[in-house]
XYZ file of C-alpha atoms in Angstrom:
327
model
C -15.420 12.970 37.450
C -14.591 14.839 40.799
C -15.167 17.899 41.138
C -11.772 20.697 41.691
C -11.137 22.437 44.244
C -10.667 26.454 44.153
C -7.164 27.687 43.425
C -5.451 29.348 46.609
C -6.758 33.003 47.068
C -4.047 34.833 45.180
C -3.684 32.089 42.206
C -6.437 34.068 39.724
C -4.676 37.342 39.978
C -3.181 36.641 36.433
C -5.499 34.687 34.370
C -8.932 36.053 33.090
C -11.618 34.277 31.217
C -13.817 35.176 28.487
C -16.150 33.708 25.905
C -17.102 34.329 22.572
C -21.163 34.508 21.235
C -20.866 30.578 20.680
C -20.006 29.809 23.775
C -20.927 31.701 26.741
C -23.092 28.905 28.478
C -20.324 26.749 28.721
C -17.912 29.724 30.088
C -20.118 30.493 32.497
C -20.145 27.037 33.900
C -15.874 26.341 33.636
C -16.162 29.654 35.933
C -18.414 28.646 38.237
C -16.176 25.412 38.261
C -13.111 27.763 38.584
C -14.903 30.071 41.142
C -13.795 33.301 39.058
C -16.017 35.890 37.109
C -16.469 35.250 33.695
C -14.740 38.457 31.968
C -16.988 41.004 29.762
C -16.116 40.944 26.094
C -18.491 43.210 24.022
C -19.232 42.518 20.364
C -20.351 45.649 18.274
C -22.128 44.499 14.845
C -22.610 47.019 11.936
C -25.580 46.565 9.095
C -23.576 45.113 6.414
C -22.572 42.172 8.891
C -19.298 43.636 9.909
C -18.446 43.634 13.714
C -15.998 44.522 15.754
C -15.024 43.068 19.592
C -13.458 44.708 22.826
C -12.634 43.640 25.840
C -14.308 45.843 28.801
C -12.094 45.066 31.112
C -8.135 45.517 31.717
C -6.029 42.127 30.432
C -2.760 43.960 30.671
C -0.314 40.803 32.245
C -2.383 38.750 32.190
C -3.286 35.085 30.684
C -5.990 35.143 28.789
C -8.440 32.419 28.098
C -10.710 32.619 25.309
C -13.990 29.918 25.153
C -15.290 29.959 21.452
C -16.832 27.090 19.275
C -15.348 27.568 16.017
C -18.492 26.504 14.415
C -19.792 27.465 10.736
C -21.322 29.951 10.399
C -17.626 31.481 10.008
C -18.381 34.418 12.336
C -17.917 31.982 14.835
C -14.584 31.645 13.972
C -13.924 35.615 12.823
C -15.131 36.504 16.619
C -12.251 34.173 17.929
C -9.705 35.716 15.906
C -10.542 39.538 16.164
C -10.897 38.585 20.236
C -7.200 37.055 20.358
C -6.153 39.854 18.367
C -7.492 42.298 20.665
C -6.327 40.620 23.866
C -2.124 40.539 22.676
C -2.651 44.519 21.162
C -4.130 45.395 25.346
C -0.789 43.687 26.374
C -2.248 40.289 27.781
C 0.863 37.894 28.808
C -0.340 34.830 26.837
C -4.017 34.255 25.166
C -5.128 30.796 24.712
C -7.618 29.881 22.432
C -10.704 27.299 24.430
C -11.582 25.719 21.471
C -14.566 23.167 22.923
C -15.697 22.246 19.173
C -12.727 22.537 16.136
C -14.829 23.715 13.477
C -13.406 22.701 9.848
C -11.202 19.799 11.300
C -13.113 16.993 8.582
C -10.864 18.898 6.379
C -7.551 17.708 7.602
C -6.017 16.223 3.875
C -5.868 16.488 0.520
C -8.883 13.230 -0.411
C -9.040 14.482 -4.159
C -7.054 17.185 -6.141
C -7.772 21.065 -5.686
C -9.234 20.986 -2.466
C -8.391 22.907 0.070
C -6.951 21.519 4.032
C -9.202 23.770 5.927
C -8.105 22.631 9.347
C -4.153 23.715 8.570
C -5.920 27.160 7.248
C -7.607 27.600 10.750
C -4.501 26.454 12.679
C -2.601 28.942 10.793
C -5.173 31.748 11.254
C -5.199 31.383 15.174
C -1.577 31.562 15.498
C -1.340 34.816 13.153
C -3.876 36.719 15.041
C -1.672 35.721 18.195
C -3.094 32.496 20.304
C 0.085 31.145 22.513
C -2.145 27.956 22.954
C -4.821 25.907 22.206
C -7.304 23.642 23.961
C -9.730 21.548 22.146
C -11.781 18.399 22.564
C -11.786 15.295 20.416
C -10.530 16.937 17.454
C -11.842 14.914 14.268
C -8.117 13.635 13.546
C -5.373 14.086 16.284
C -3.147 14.252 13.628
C -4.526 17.914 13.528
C -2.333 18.680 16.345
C 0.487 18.714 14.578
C -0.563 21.563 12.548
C 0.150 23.692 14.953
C 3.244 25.546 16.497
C 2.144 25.946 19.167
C 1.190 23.580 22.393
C -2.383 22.145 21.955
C -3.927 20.663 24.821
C -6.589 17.608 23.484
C -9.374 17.098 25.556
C -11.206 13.908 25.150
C -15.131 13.725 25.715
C -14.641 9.933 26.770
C -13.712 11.604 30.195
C -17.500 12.860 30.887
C -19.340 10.440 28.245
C -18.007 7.711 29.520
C -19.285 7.501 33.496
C -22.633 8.347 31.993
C -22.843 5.171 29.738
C -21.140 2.951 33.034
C -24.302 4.402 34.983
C -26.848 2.618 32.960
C -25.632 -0.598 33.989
C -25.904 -1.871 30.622
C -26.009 -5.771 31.188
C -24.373 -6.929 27.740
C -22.372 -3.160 26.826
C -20.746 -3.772 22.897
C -19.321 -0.847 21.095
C -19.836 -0.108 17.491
C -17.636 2.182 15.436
C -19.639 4.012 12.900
C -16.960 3.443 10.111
C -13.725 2.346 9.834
C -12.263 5.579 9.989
C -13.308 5.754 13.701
C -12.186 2.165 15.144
C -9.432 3.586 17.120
C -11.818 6.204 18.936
C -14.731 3.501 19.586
C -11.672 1.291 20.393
C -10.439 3.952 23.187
C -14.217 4.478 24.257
C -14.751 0.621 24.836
C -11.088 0.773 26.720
C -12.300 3.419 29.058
C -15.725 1.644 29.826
C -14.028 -1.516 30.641
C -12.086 0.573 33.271
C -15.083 1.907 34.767
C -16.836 -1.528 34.835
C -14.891 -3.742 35.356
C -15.472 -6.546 32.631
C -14.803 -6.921 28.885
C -16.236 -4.305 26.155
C -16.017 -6.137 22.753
C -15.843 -3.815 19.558
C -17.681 -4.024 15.984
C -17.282 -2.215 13.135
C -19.907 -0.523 10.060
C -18.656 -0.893 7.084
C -19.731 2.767 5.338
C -20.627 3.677 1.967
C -20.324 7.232 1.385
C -21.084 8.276 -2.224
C -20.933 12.411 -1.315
C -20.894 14.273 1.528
C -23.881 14.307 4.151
C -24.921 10.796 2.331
C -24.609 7.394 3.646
C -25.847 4.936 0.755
C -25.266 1.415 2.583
C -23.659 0.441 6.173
C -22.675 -2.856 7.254
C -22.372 -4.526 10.583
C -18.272 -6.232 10.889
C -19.548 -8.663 14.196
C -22.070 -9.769 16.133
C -24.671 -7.386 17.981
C -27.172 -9.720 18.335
C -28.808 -9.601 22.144
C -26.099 -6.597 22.616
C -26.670 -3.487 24.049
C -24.889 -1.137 21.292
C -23.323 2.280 21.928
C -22.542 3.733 18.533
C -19.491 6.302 19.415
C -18.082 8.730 16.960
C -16.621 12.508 17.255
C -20.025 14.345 15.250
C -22.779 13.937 14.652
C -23.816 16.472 11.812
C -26.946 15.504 9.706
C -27.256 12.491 11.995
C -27.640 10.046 8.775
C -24.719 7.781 9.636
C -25.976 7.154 13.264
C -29.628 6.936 12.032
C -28.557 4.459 9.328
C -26.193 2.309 11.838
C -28.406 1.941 14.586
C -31.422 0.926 11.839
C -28.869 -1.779 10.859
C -28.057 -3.081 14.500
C -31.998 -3.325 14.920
C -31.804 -5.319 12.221
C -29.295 -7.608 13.127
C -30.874 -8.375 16.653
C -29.521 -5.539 18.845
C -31.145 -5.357 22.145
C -30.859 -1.420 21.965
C -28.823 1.246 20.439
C -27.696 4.621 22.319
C -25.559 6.907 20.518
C -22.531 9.148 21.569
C -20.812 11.413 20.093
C -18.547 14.040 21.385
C -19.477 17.119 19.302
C -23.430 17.304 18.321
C -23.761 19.479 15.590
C -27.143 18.453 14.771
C -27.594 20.274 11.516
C -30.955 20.530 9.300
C -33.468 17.686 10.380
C -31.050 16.210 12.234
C -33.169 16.389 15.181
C -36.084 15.211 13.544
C -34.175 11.890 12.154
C -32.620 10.994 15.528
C -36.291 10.837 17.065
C -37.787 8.781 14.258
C -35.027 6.837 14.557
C -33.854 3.524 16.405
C -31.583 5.336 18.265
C -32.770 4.976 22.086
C -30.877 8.044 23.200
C -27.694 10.578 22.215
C -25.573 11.261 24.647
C -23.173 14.118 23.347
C -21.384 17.456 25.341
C -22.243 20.990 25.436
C -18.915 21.898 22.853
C -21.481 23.151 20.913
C -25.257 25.105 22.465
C -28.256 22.377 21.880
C -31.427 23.114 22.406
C -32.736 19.816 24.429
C -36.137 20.813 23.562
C -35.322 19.641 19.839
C -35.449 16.092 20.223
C -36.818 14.171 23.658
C -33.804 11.605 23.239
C -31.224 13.859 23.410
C -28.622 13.757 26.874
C -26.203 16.453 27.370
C -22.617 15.811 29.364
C -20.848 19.151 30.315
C -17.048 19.610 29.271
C -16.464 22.338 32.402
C -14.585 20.177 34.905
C -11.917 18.936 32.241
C -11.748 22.443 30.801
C -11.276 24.057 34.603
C -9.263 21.257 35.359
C -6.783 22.096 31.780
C -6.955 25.876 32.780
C -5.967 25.389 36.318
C -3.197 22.757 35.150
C -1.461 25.591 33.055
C -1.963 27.749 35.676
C -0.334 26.137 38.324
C 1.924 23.942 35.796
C 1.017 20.526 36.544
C 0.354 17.761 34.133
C -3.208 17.586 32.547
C -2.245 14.173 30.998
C -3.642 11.978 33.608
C -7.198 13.387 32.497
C -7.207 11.993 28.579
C -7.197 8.139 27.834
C -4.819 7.391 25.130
């Protein structure tokens, strides 16, 4: 992906950006892609667990862009709210809401009675405290979109991933959704490689058991891997037991090798620890969220600040962002 050029000398007069704890890493680098300071927000926190956030800077007029992971733990999520209500009550002209990782969105339906849609409750929760926008990557159902009032601009991570995977030169490339769930995203991913290759990507599909959450009891291969080089693509990767499990199963059926890519890498518990005692040759995922590459010697990190500097200076200077996201 190119890199952007700056905006002309007076075009960040009225637009600031700021991040929340989650997410200042990333910030820092859609600024230094932006060429503008990154804005100081200041987060007091009281001994019960209470805090409280203030911007130490004027917003008055101005758009304001907010960068924070909406992650569990929750706080995540309180910080982003008590930050976009503080921007609109110091007058700012709009606030969006930089939402690099959608934190609840697995919860986007009723799947059994008296349960709750948690990503609705989040959408509604950012547009009380105030957010004018939102823009997100790879949410885990773009049908989340439309839980909003409000314009959402959707990111996807295929637009950094992508080039990365091309790179290796990969002599016989197949992707392999991790469940059915996820054929049309692996079927998008394969789509974009073929672009960037220049020759066929054929699909397969697991077949996933799931008898609770965070368990995968049995996963079968739907086509032929054998020989193939497999990239397993999916939107999370949380306890990593899915991807573990698949790529285990393409060994089996004669893959050649098995990288995994995922757009969001949450990488909870021993996640770490399974993906390098795995099969998996390496995961490929963005910074959405803060790894620690340390964790695990396979992992490969992607940065989402050129298509979020390209989004923010697209609103900015309104001109379409649409010719960034594969469909």
């Amino acid at each position: 992906m190119e890199e952007i050029k700056s905006f002309p000398g007076e075009g960040y007069n009225n637009f600031k950006v700021f991040a929340g704890s989650k997410s200042q890493a990333l910030a820092q680098r859609i600024c230094e892609k932006l060429g503008c300071p990154l804005g100081k927000v200041h987060v007091d926190r009281f001994s019960d667990g209470e805090f409280c956030t203030y911007f130490e800077e004027s917003v008055r007029g101005h758009s304001v862009y907010l960068v924070q992971s909406t992650c569990p733990s929750s706080d995540n999520l309180m910080e982003l709210l008590l930050m976009i209500d503080a921007a609109k009550r110091a007058s700012a002209y709009k606030v969006i809401a930089v939402i690099p990782y959608f934190g609840w969105a697995r919860q986007d339906r009723k799947d059994k009675p008296r349960v709750s849609i948690g990503a609705k409750l989040v959408a509604n929760m950012l547009q009380t405290a105030g957010a004018d926008r939102v823009i997100t990557v790879d949410l885990h159902a773009d049908q989340i979109q439309g839980f909003f009032d409000i314009p959402v601009d959707h990111i996807y991570g295929s637009n950094v991933l992508a080039p990365y995977i091309a790179s290796l030169n990969l002599k016989k490339l197949i992707v392999a959704s991790p469940d059915v769930g996820g054929s049309k995203r692996a079927s998008n991913f394969a789509k974009k490689l073929h672009v960037l290759t220049n020759r066929e990507v054929p699909m397969v599909i697991c077949y996933k058991n799931r008898p609770d959450f965070n368990q995968v009891s049995e996963i079968r291969v739907l086509g032929d891997v054998y020989g193939k080089d497999v990239i397993i693509f999916d939107d999370i990767a949380d306890t990593a037991g899915t991807l573990c499990k698949a790529a285990e199963v393409m060994k089996e059926n004669g893959a050649k090798s098995v990288r995994a890519v995922v757009s969001h890498g949450v990488l909870s518990g021993n996640a770490c620890e399974k993906i390098e005692n795995s099969a998996i040759e390496e995961l490929i995922c963005t910074d959405s969220l803060p790894i620690d590459v340390a964790c695990c010697s396979k992992l490969h990190i992607e940065s989402l600040d050129i298509p979020i500097a390209q989004t923010i200076r697209a609103i900015q200077t309104h001109t379409s962002i649409s010719e960034m996201n594969i469909k």
